[in-house]
Amino acid sequence: MTIDPYANCNFSLNTTEFCTLDTCCLAQSSFLYIPNYGANMFFAVFFALFIIPHIGLGIWFRTWGFMVGMVIGLILEVLGYVSRVQLHDNPFANNPFLLYLIAVTIAPVFLTAAIYLCLTRMMVLQGEHLARVKPRTIAIVFMTSDFLSLVLQSIGGAMADTADNPADSQTGINVMIAGLFLQAISIAAFIGVFMDFWWKCRKGQLDMSPDKQRIRQTGIYKIFSWSLLLAALVVLIRSIFRVIELWQGFEGELWNNETDFLILDGLMIAIAIICLTAMHPGFAFGRSMWQAANWTFKTKKGAQVEMKSLHSQSESQTNVMSRFAMTYVRRYRPYCPSGENLLKYRFTVR
């Protein structure tokens, strides 16, 4: 049933805290529509169902960083859609709207952090020498960008919802847009880095370690690589949608169209979750190789220790060879003509 959003408006009230659909109109609520109960409950349950599997897979394969990013992102998605279910019953409620606005907006930040970690492991597995930027640098740059995006979106959402006037509300929206725009740029840059590395792998010499070759040649690893790219693409689509949505403002057409939101936000994130679960990195790398490809162990201090060890081994080998050579030195008494009293000794080395 369609409800006229401007029917029964009561703009004489200073607050909508005590509004109902009988005393106020939808134009005084957060949206010009009543959130669909079935659709939002579906997404809340859908995302909740993936939390336990990711915890189990993360513990089994020891993909700790990936697990944390995925679980936090899923929990935020669940909270966001549960809040929308509450808004179905009371579209004027302030706290559920604030929770929805912040949770659904920042949830993909944690998902992209998990995606970034996967690429750094892929670089180590296929050959760090082929990457224009080292895995450690990529992780630091993109995760720092994610953190800044998270802060901007959270602060902007709180400012927009708690504003006392339209000007302050617009300021909060602008801050959120800045955070979402930064997130979209980061994901686009990540996709560029991914494709560049893929191209260099096709043209260059991969790491020929037998264990790494065995992992790369499996079909599941190849599918995982493209699933990771697809997950990044759909999250990028979602981020672009959110930028345009908030750019139009709370009075804009996209903000007040639930179908667009469910398709370009909910469905896009659902596809990303399916990709990152069905093609979990633990399936592709295995428990041992995921740990072996951890760039965090490749520190300068570690390199210095390794070089010192190699130097010590070299010195030991030199000393052994010196002693080995001396065993082949022998002294002998040569033949001397008669009449000579001088005893001569010669040393020869074979």
mmCIF file of C-alpha atoms in Angstrom:
data_model
loop_
_atom_site.group_PDB
_atom_site.id
_atom_site.type_symbol
_atom_site.label_atom_id
_atom_site.label_comp_id
_atom_site.label_asym_id
_atom_site.label_seq_id
_atom_site.Cartn_x
_atom_site.Cartn_y
_atom_site.Cartn_z
ATOM 1 C CA MET A 1 0.000 0.000 0.000
ATOM 2 C CA THR A 2 1.369 3.399 -1.019
ATOM 3 C CA ILE A 3 1.210 6.157 1.574
ATOM 4 C CA ASP A 4 1.206 9.806 0.631
ATOM 5 C CA PRO A 5 4.365 11.145 2.333
ATOM 6 C CA TYR A 6 2.816 14.587 2.749
ATOM 7 C CA ALA A 7 -0.517 13.516 4.229
ATOM 8 C CA ASN A 8 -1.236 14.593 7.854
ATOM 9 C CA CYS A 9 1.871 16.771 8.126
ATOM 10 C CA ASN A 10 2.209 18.628 11.415
ATOM 11 C CA PHE A 11 5.112 21.049 11.128
ATOM 12 C CA SER A 12 4.078 22.870 14.291
ATOM 13 C CA LEU A 13 5.950 20.268 16.355
ATOM 14 C CA ASN A 14 9.513 21.139 17.363
ATOM 15 C CA THR A 15 10.520 17.470 17.429
ATOM 16 C CA THR A 16 9.370 14.249 15.814
ATOM 17 C CA GLU A 17 10.220 12.193 18.899
ATOM 18 C CA PHE A 18 6.555 11.579 19.718
ATOM 19 C CA CYS A 19 5.301 11.458 16.136
ATOM 20 C CA THR A 20 3.237 8.594 14.737
ATOM 21 C CA LEU A 21 1.745 8.059 11.291
ATOM 22 C CA ASP A 22 -1.536 9.324 12.721
ATOM 23 C CA THR A 23 -0.107 12.613 13.975
ATOM 24 C CA CYS A 24 2.706 13.319 11.475
ATOM 25 C CA CYS A 25 3.542 12.634 7.836
ATOM 26 C CA LEU A 26 6.382 10.622 6.332
ATOM 27 C CA ALA A 27 7.990 13.849 5.124
ATOM 28 C CA GLN A 28 8.812 14.506 8.783
ATOM 29 C CA SER A 29 10.565 11.131 9.146
ATOM 30 C CA SER A 30 13.936 9.942 7.869
ATOM 31 C CA PHE A 31 12.561 8.782 4.500
ATOM 32 C CA LEU A 32 9.600 9.455 2.236
ATOM 33 C CA TYR A 33 8.738 5.764 2.502
ATOM 34 C CA ILE A 34 8.272 3.103 5.150
ATOM 35 C CA PRO A 35 11.188 0.623 4.999
ATOM 36 C CA ASN A 36 10.043 -2.755 3.706
ATOM 37 C CA TYR A 37 9.969 -5.262 6.548
ATOM 38 C CA GLY A 38 10.539 -8.409 4.477
ATOM 39 C CA ALA A 39 13.412 -7.095 2.344
ATOM 40 C CA ASN A 40 15.325 -5.599 5.255
ATOM 41 C CA MET A 41 14.771 -8.635 7.459
ATOM 42 C CA PHE A 42 16.063 -10.815 4.614
ATOM 43 C CA PHE A 43 19.347 -8.896 4.416
ATOM 44 C CA ALA A 44 19.691 -8.841 8.220
ATOM 45 C CA VAL A 45 19.335 -12.636 8.384
ATOM 46 C CA PHE A 46 21.452 -13.146 5.251
ATOM 47 C CA PHE A 47 24.455 -11.279 6.653
ATOM 48 C CA ALA A 48 24.008 -12.844 10.107
ATOM 49 C CA LEU A 49 24.244 -16.341 8.621
ATOM 50 C CA PHE A 50 27.783 -15.654 7.374
ATOM 51 C CA ILE A 51 29.223 -14.552 10.727
ATOM 52 C CA ILE A 52 29.699 -18.014 12.267
ATOM 53 C CA PRO A 53 31.194 -19.560 9.083
ATOM 54 C CA HIS A 54 33.769 -16.770 8.865
ATOM 55 C CA ILE A 55 34.716 -17.219 12.504
ATOM 56 C CA GLY A 56 35.076 -20.971 11.988
ATOM 57 C CA LEU A 57 37.058 -20.652 8.754
ATOM 58 C CA GLY A 58 39.240 -17.924 10.241
ATOM 59 C CA ILE A 59 40.148 -20.082 13.236
ATOM 60 C CA TRP A 60 40.718 -23.208 11.143
ATOM 61 C CA PHE A 61 42.888 -21.546 8.488
ATOM 62 C CA ARG A 62 44.335 -18.939 10.897
ATOM 63 C CA THR A 63 43.399 -16.070 8.605
ATOM 64 C CA TRP A 64 43.116 -13.736 11.582
ATOM 65 C CA GLY A 65 43.245 -10.336 9.873
ATOM 66 C CA PHE A 66 40.844 -11.394 7.133
ATOM 67 C CA MET A 67 38.471 -12.896 9.699
ATOM 68 C CA VAL A 68 38.376 -9.755 11.851
ATOM 69 C CA GLY A 69 37.608 -7.491 8.886
ATOM 70 C CA MET A 70 34.849 -9.760 7.574
ATOM 71 C CA VAL A 71 33.190 -10.388 10.943
ATOM 72 C CA ILE A 72 33.115 -6.711 11.938
ATOM 73 C CA GLY A 73 31.750 -5.758 8.524
ATOM 74 C CA LEU A 74 29.033 -8.427 8.745
ATOM 75 C CA ILE A 75 28.018 -7.419 12.268
ATOM 76 C CA LEU A 76 27.658 -3.793 11.168
ATOM 77 C CA GLU A 77 25.539 -4.835 8.182
ATOM 78 C CA VAL A 78 23.264 -6.842 10.485
ATOM 79 C CA LEU A 79 22.908 -3.913 12.894
ATOM 80 C CA GLY A 80 22.124 -1.579 10.012
ATOM 81 C CA TYR A 81 19.358 -3.722 8.537
ATOM 82 C CA VAL A 82 17.875 -4.576 11.947
ATOM 83 C CA SER A 83 17.649 -0.821 12.503
ATOM 84 C CA ARG A 84 15.781 -0.456 9.214
ATOM 85 C CA VAL A 85 13.358 -3.160 10.400
ATOM 86 C CA GLN A 86 12.758 -1.052 13.515
ATOM 87 C CA LEU A 87 12.161 1.972 11.293
ATOM 88 C CA HIS A 88 9.419 -0.005 9.576
ATOM 89 C CA ASP A 89 7.505 -0.005 12.852
ATOM 90 C CA ASN A 90 8.390 3.578 13.736
ATOM 91 C CA PRO A 91 9.852 5.658 10.877
ATOM 92 C CA PHE A 92 10.261 8.624 13.251
ATOM 93 C CA ALA A 93 12.623 6.864 15.681
ATOM 94 C CA ASN A 94 15.931 8.685 15.918
ATOM 95 C CA ASN A 95 18.279 6.094 17.453
ATOM 96 C CA PRO A 96 17.559 3.307 14.931
ATOM 97 C CA PHE A 97 18.060 5.770 12.096
ATOM 98 C CA LEU A 98 21.402 6.936 13.476
ATOM 99 C CA LEU A 99 22.556 3.334 13.934
ATOM 100 C CA TYR A 100 21.444 2.434 10.409
ATOM 101 C CA LEU A 101 23.116 5.473 8.879
ATOM 102 C CA ILE A 102 26.492 4.859 10.506
ATOM 103 C CA ALA A 103 26.560 1.031 10.488
ATOM 104 C CA VAL A 104 25.585 0.453 6.853
ATOM 105 C CA THR A 105 27.790 3.320 5.695
ATOM 106 C CA ILE A 106 31.015 2.186 7.383
ATOM 107 C CA ALA A 107 30.565 -1.619 7.158
ATOM 108 C CA PRO A 108 32.219 -1.949 3.698
ATOM 109 C CA VAL A 109 35.351 -0.252 5.061
ATOM 110 C CA PHE A 110 36.150 -3.414 7.014
ATOM 111 C CA LEU A 111 35.320 -5.633 4.047
ATOM 112 C CA THR A 112 37.744 -3.746 1.814
ATOM 113 C CA ALA A 113 40.445 -4.046 4.488
ATOM 114 C CA ALA A 114 40.041 -7.829 4.281
ATOM 115 C CA ILE A 115 40.269 -7.634 0.478
ATOM 116 C CA TYR A 116 43.478 -5.584 0.668
ATOM 117 C CA LEU A 117 45.104 -8.233 2.882
ATOM 118 C CA CYS A 118 44.379 -10.903 0.280
ATOM 119 C CA LEU A 119 46.197 -9.004 -2.465
ATOM 120 C CA THR A 120 49.327 -8.614 -0.335
ATOM 121 C CA ARG A 121 49.404 -12.390 0.200
ATOM 122 C CA MET A 122 48.929 -12.968 -3.531
ATOM 123 C CA MET A 123 51.933 -10.756 -4.252
ATOM 124 C CA VAL A 124 54.144 -12.790 -1.937
ATOM 125 C CA LEU A 125 52.850 -16.041 -3.426
ATOM 126 C CA GLN A 126 53.375 -15.044 -7.053
ATOM 127 C CA GLY A 127 56.516 -12.956 -6.648
ATOM 128 C CA GLU A 128 57.119 -9.694 -4.799
ATOM 129 C CA HIS A 129 59.635 -8.666 -7.452
ATOM 130 C CA LEU A 130 56.755 -8.275 -9.926
ATOM 131 C CA ALA A 131 54.916 -5.705 -7.796
ATOM 132 C CA ARG A 132 55.590 -2.017 -8.351
ATOM 133 C CA VAL A 133 54.927 -1.444 -4.649
ATOM 134 C CA LYS A 134 55.847 -3.812 -1.838
ATOM 135 C CA PRO A 135 53.001 -5.660 -0.062
ATOM 136 C CA ARG A 136 53.766 -3.949 3.249
ATOM 137 C CA THR A 137 53.468 -0.513 1.633
ATOM 138 C CA ILE A 138 50.216 -1.438 -0.104
ATOM 139 C CA ALA A 139 48.677 -2.642 3.156
ATOM 140 C CA ILE A 140 49.742 0.479 5.054
ATOM 141 C CA VAL A 141 48.564 2.929 2.370
ATOM 142 C CA PHE A 142 45.169 1.361 1.700
ATOM 143 C CA MET A 143 44.368 0.630 5.335
ATOM 144 C CA THR A 144 45.296 4.166 6.333
ATOM 145 C CA SER A 145 42.950 5.408 3.633
ATOM 146 C CA ASP A 146 40.258 3.058 4.954
ATOM 147 C CA PHE A 147 40.741 4.374 8.480
ATOM 148 C CA LEU A 148 40.416 8.001 7.374
ATOM 149 C CA SER A 149 37.322 7.092 5.375
ATOM 150 C CA LEU A 150 35.868 5.360 8.431
ATOM 151 C CA VAL A 151 36.461 8.386 10.650
ATOM 152 C CA LEU A 152 34.970 10.837 8.149
ATOM 153 C CA GLN A 153 31.873 8.725 7.546
ATOM 154 C CA SER A 154 31.253 8.158 11.254
ATOM 155 C CA ILE A 155 31.684 11.798 12.209
ATOM 156 C CA GLY A 156 29.643 12.998 9.248
ATOM 157 C CA GLY A 157 26.793 10.613 10.021
ATOM 158 C CA ALA A 158 26.631 11.730 13.634
ATOM 159 C CA MET A 159 26.749 15.412 12.637
ATOM 160 C CA ALA A 160 24.002 15.007 10.038
ATOM 161 C CA ASP A 161 21.625 13.208 12.359
ATOM 162 C CA THR A 162 22.113 15.371 15.449
ATOM 163 C CA ALA A 163 22.086 18.710 13.602
ATOM 164 C CA ASP A 164 19.658 21.354 14.878
ATOM 165 C CA ASN A 165 19.290 23.125 11.548
ATOM 166 C CA PRO A 166 19.560 22.323 7.814
ATOM 167 C CA ALA A 167 22.948 24.040 7.495
ATOM 168 C CA ASP A 168 24.574 21.837 10.143
ATOM 169 C CA SER A 169 22.895 18.774 8.666
ATOM 170 C CA GLN A 170 24.342 19.574 5.251
ATOM 171 C CA THR A 171 27.788 19.978 6.802
ATOM 172 C CA GLY A 172 27.534 16.472 8.216
ATOM 173 C CA ILE A 173 26.403 15.140 4.848
ATOM 174 C CA ASN A 174 29.383 16.804 3.173
ATOM 175 C CA VAL A 175 31.758 15.137 5.637
ATOM 176 C CA MET A 176 30.160 11.765 4.910
ATOM 177 C CA ILE A 177 30.470 12.376 1.177
ATOM 178 C CA ALA A 178 34.175 13.134 1.634
ATOM 179 C CA GLY A 179 34.642 9.823 3.458
ATOM 180 C CA LEU A 180 32.705 7.852 0.848
ATOM 181 C CA PHE A 181 34.552 9.593 -1.978
ATOM 182 C CA LEU A 182 37.888 8.700 -0.378
ATOM 183 C CA GLN A 183 36.727 5.105 -0.056
ATOM 184 C CA ALA A 184 35.680 4.977 -3.717
ATOM 185 C CA ILE A 185 39.050 6.381 -4.817
ATOM 186 C CA SER A 186 40.887 3.836 -2.661
ATOM 187 C CA ILE A 187 38.952 0.906 -4.110
ATOM 188 C CA ALA A 188 39.449 2.178 -7.667
ATOM 189 C CA ALA A 189 43.186 2.545 -7.003
ATOM 190 C CA PHE A 190 43.262 -0.947 -5.519
ATOM 191 C CA ILE A 191 41.630 -2.392 -8.634
ATOM 192 C CA GLY A 192 44.258 -0.580 -10.722
ATOM 193 C CA VAL A 193 47.073 -2.068 -8.613
ATOM 194 C CA PHE A 194 45.446 -5.505 -8.860
ATOM 195 C CA MET A 195 45.183 -5.391 -12.648
ATOM 196 C CA ASP A 196 48.724 -4.034 -13.043
ATOM 197 C CA PHE A 197 50.109 -6.855 -10.902
ATOM 198 C CA TRP A 198 48.066 -9.414 -12.839
ATOM 199 C CA TRP A 199 49.490 -8.101 -16.129
ATOM 200 C CA LYS A 200 53.067 -8.192 -14.851
ATOM 201 C CA CYS A 201 52.533 -11.761 -13.654
ATOM 202 C CA ARG A 202 51.461 -12.761 -17.161
ATOM 203 C CA LYS A 203 54.558 -11.188 -18.715
ATOM 204 C CA GLY A 204 57.162 -11.734 -15.998
ATOM 205 C CA GLN A 205 58.873 -14.617 -14.205
ATOM 206 C CA LEU A 206 56.903 -15.877 -11.213
ATOM 207 C CA ASP A 207 58.399 -17.135 -7.968
ATOM 208 C CA MET A 208 59.486 -20.681 -8.851
ATOM 209 C CA SER A 209 59.312 -22.107 -5.336
ATOM 210 C CA PRO A 210 57.738 -25.601 -5.651
ATOM 211 C CA ASP A 211 55.190 -24.977 -2.879
ATOM 212 C CA LYS A 212 54.104 -21.670 -4.395
ATOM 213 C CA GLN A 213 53.873 -23.165 -7.867
ATOM 214 C CA ARG A 214 51.660 -25.934 -6.533
ATOM 215 C CA ILE A 215 49.227 -23.411 -4.985
ATOM 216 C CA ARG A 216 49.136 -21.193 -8.089
ATOM 217 C CA GLN A 217 48.330 -24.091 -10.399
ATOM 218 C CA THR A 218 45.190 -25.123 -8.524
ATOM 219 C CA GLY A 219 41.854 -24.179 -10.030
ATOM 220 C CA ILE A 220 40.505 -22.833 -6.743
ATOM 221 C CA TYR A 221 43.327 -20.291 -6.484
ATOM 222 C CA LYS A 222 42.579 -18.965 -9.970
ATOM 223 C CA ILE A 223 38.862 -18.685 -9.176
ATOM 224 C CA PHE A 224 39.727 -17.003 -5.869
ATOM 225 C CA SER A 225 41.752 -14.334 -7.690
ATOM 226 C CA TRP A 226 38.836 -13.354 -9.929
ATOM 227 C CA SER A 227 36.346 -13.587 -7.051
ATOM 228 C CA LEU A 228 38.480 -11.104 -5.132
ATOM 229 C CA LEU A 229 38.389 -8.712 -8.078
ATOM 230 C CA LEU A 230 34.602 -9.109 -8.427
ATOM 231 C CA ALA A 231 34.140 -8.377 -4.718
ATOM 232 C CA ALA A 232 36.171 -5.175 -5.069
ATOM 233 C CA LEU A 233 34.165 -4.112 -8.139
ATOM 234 C CA VAL A 234 30.751 -4.510 -6.487
ATOM 235 C CA VAL A 235 31.928 -2.643 -3.379
ATOM 236 C CA LEU A 236 33.125 0.141 -5.697
ATOM 237 C CA ILE A 237 29.676 0.261 -7.344
ATOM 238 C CA ARG A 238 28.101 0.513 -3.911
ATOM 239 C CA SER A 239 30.463 3.323 -2.849
ATOM 240 C CA ILE A 240 29.756 5.336 -6.010
ATOM 241 C CA PHE A 241 26.021 4.914 -5.409
ATOM 242 C CA ARG A 242 26.333 6.157 -1.832
ATOM 243 C CA VAL A 243 28.338 9.181 -2.928
ATOM 244 C CA ILE A 244 25.665 10.162 -5.468
ATOM 245 C CA GLU A 245 22.875 9.381 -2.996
ATOM 246 C CA LEU A 246 24.251 11.630 -0.279
ATOM 247 C CA TRP A 247 25.314 14.259 -2.808
ATOM 248 C CA GLN A 248 21.620 14.717 -3.590
ATOM 249 C CA GLY A 249 20.901 15.012 0.141
ATOM 250 C CA PHE A 250 18.181 13.580 2.360
ATOM 251 C CA GLU A 251 15.586 15.166 0.106
ATOM 252 C CA GLY A 252 17.043 13.619 -3.048
ATOM 253 C CA GLU A 253 15.451 10.980 -5.235
ATOM 254 C CA LEU A 254 17.980 8.220 -4.508
ATOM 255 C CA TRP A 255 17.785 8.670 -0.734
ATOM 256 C CA ASN A 256 14.023 8.219 -0.849
ATOM 257 C CA ASN A 257 13.967 5.239 -3.234
ATOM 258 C CA GLU A 258 14.278 2.005 -1.268
ATOM 259 C CA THR A 259 14.510 -0.218 -4.352
ATOM 260 C CA ASP A 260 17.651 1.569 -5.530
ATOM 261 C CA PHE A 261 19.149 1.238 -2.061
ATOM 262 C CA LEU A 262 18.398 -2.475 -1.758
ATOM 263 C CA ILE A 263 19.899 -3.221 -5.189
ATOM 264 C CA LEU A 264 22.896 -0.882 -5.283
ATOM 265 C CA ASP A 265 23.836 -1.230 -1.614
ATOM 266 C CA GLY A 266 22.377 -4.385 -0.092
ATOM 267 C CA LEU A 267 22.710 -6.632 -3.137
ATOM 268 C CA MET A 268 26.210 -5.397 -4.018
ATOM 269 C CA ILE A 269 27.504 -6.119 -0.518
ATOM 270 C CA ALA A 270 25.727 -9.492 -0.549
ATOM 271 C CA ILE A 271 27.569 -10.443 -3.755
ATOM 272 C CA ALA A 272 30.877 -9.403 -2.187
ATOM 273 C CA ILE A 273 30.151 -11.531 0.895
ATOM 274 C CA ILE A 274 29.316 -14.561 -1.248
ATOM 275 C CA CYS A 275 32.560 -14.151 -3.217
ATOM 276 C CA LEU A 276 34.685 -13.802 -0.084
ATOM 277 C CA THR A 277 33.037 -16.767 1.631
ATOM 278 C CA ALA A 278 32.666 -19.319 -1.175
ATOM 279 C CA MET A 279 36.210 -18.475 -2.290
ATOM 280 C CA HIS A 280 37.650 -17.972 1.190
ATOM 281 C CA PRO A 281 41.428 -17.344 1.037
ATOM 282 C CA GLY A 282 41.960 -20.340 3.297
ATOM 283 C CA PHE A 283 40.626 -22.609 0.557
ATOM 284 C CA ALA A 284 42.976 -21.062 -2.003
ATOM 285 C CA PHE A 285 46.156 -20.723 0.073
ATOM 286 C CA GLY A 286 45.803 -23.437 2.663
ATOM 287 C CA ARG A 287 46.704 -22.930 6.295
ATOM 288 C CA SER A 288 50.487 -23.136 5.904
ATOM 289 C CA MET A 289 50.860 -21.010 2.769
ATOM 290 C CA TRP A 290 48.655 -18.184 4.113
ATOM 291 C CA GLN A 291 51.043 -17.909 7.060
ATOM 292 C CA ALA A 292 54.133 -18.293 4.863
ATOM 293 C CA ALA A 293 52.947 -15.450 2.615
ATOM 294 C CA ASN A 294 52.609 -13.069 5.549
ATOM 295 C CA TRP A 295 54.477 -9.895 4.631
ATOM 296 C CA THR A 296 54.698 -8.825 8.300
ATOM 297 C CA PHE A 297 57.641 -11.188 8.800
ATOM 298 C CA LYS A 298 59.703 -9.481 6.107
ATOM 299 C CA THR A 299 61.139 -6.660 8.203
ATOM 300 C CA LYS A 300 64.450 -4.857 7.899
ATOM 301 C CA LYS A 301 65.541 -6.288 11.239
ATOM 302 C CA GLY A 302 64.805 -9.776 9.976
ATOM 303 C CA ALA A 303 66.786 -9.117 6.821
ATOM 304 C CA GLN A 304 69.771 -7.921 8.867
ATOM 305 C CA VAL A 305 69.651 -11.055 11.027
ATOM 306 C CA GLU A 306 69.476 -13.209 7.907
ATOM 307 C CA MET A 307 72.460 -11.440 6.322
ATOM 308 C CA LYS A 308 74.449 -11.811 9.546
ATOM 309 C CA SER A 309 73.659 -15.533 9.576
ATOM 310 C CA LEU A 310 74.748 -15.903 5.960
ATOM 311 C CA HIS A 311 77.967 -14.007 6.704
ATOM 312 C CA SER A 312 78.723 -16.323 9.637
ATOM 313 C CA GLN A 313 78.088 -19.362 7.468
ATOM 314 C CA SER A 314 80.428 -17.962 4.815
ATOM 315 C CA GLU A 315 83.196 -17.428 7.377
ATOM 316 C CA SER A 316 82.738 -20.966 8.712
ATOM 317 C CA GLN A 317 82.953 -22.426 5.232
ATOM 318 C CA THR A 318 86.142 -20.415 4.552
ATOM 319 C CA ASN A 319 87.787 -21.718 7.735
ATOM 320 C CA VAL A 320 86.839 -25.296 6.894
ATOM 321 C CA MET A 321 88.303 -24.974 3.400
ATOM 322 C CA SER A 322 91.522 -23.501 4.821
ATOM 323 C CA ARG A 323 91.978 -26.441 7.204
ATOM 324 C CA PHE A 324 91.086 -28.821 4.397
ATOM 325 C CA ALA A 325 93.807 -27.325 2.165
ATOM 326 C CA MET A 326 96.453 -27.547 4.900
ATOM 327 C CA THR A 327 95.931 -31.288 5.181
ATOM 328 C CA TYR A 328 97.288 -31.593 1.649
ATOM 329 C CA VAL A 329 100.604 -29.850 2.516
ATOM 330 C CA ARG A 330 103.424 -32.315 3.210
ATOM 331 C CA ARG A 331 107.071 -31.891 4.075
ATOM 332 C CA TYR A 332 109.665 -34.273 2.665
ATOM 333 C CA ARG A 333 113.496 -34.604 2.684
ATOM 334 C CA PRO A 334 114.716 -34.162 -0.858
ATOM 335 C CA TYR A 335 117.704 -35.951 -2.419
ATOM 336 C CA CYS A 336 120.970 -33.996 -1.819
ATOM 337 C CA PRO A 337 124.210 -34.455 -3.800
ATOM 338 C CA SER A 338 127.224 -35.682 -1.836
ATOM 339 C CA GLY A 339 129.410 -33.044 -0.270
ATOM 340 C CA GLU A 340 126.550 -30.710 0.635
ATOM 341 C CA ASN A 341 125.870 -30.330 4.355
ATOM 342 C CA LEU A 342 122.987 -27.945 4.011
ATOM 343 C CA LEU A 343 119.638 -29.636 4.684
ATOM 344 C CA LYS A 344 116.898 -28.210 2.587
ATOM 345 C CA TYR A 345 113.173 -28.500 3.105
ATOM 346 C CA ARG A 346 110.606 -27.763 0.531
ATOM 347 C CA PHE A 347 106.835 -27.486 0.842
ATOM 348 C CA THR A 348 104.599 -28.332 -1.968
ATOM 349 C CA VAL A 349 100.823 -28.196 -2.281
ATOM 350 C CA ARG A 350 98.965 -30.591 -4.436
#
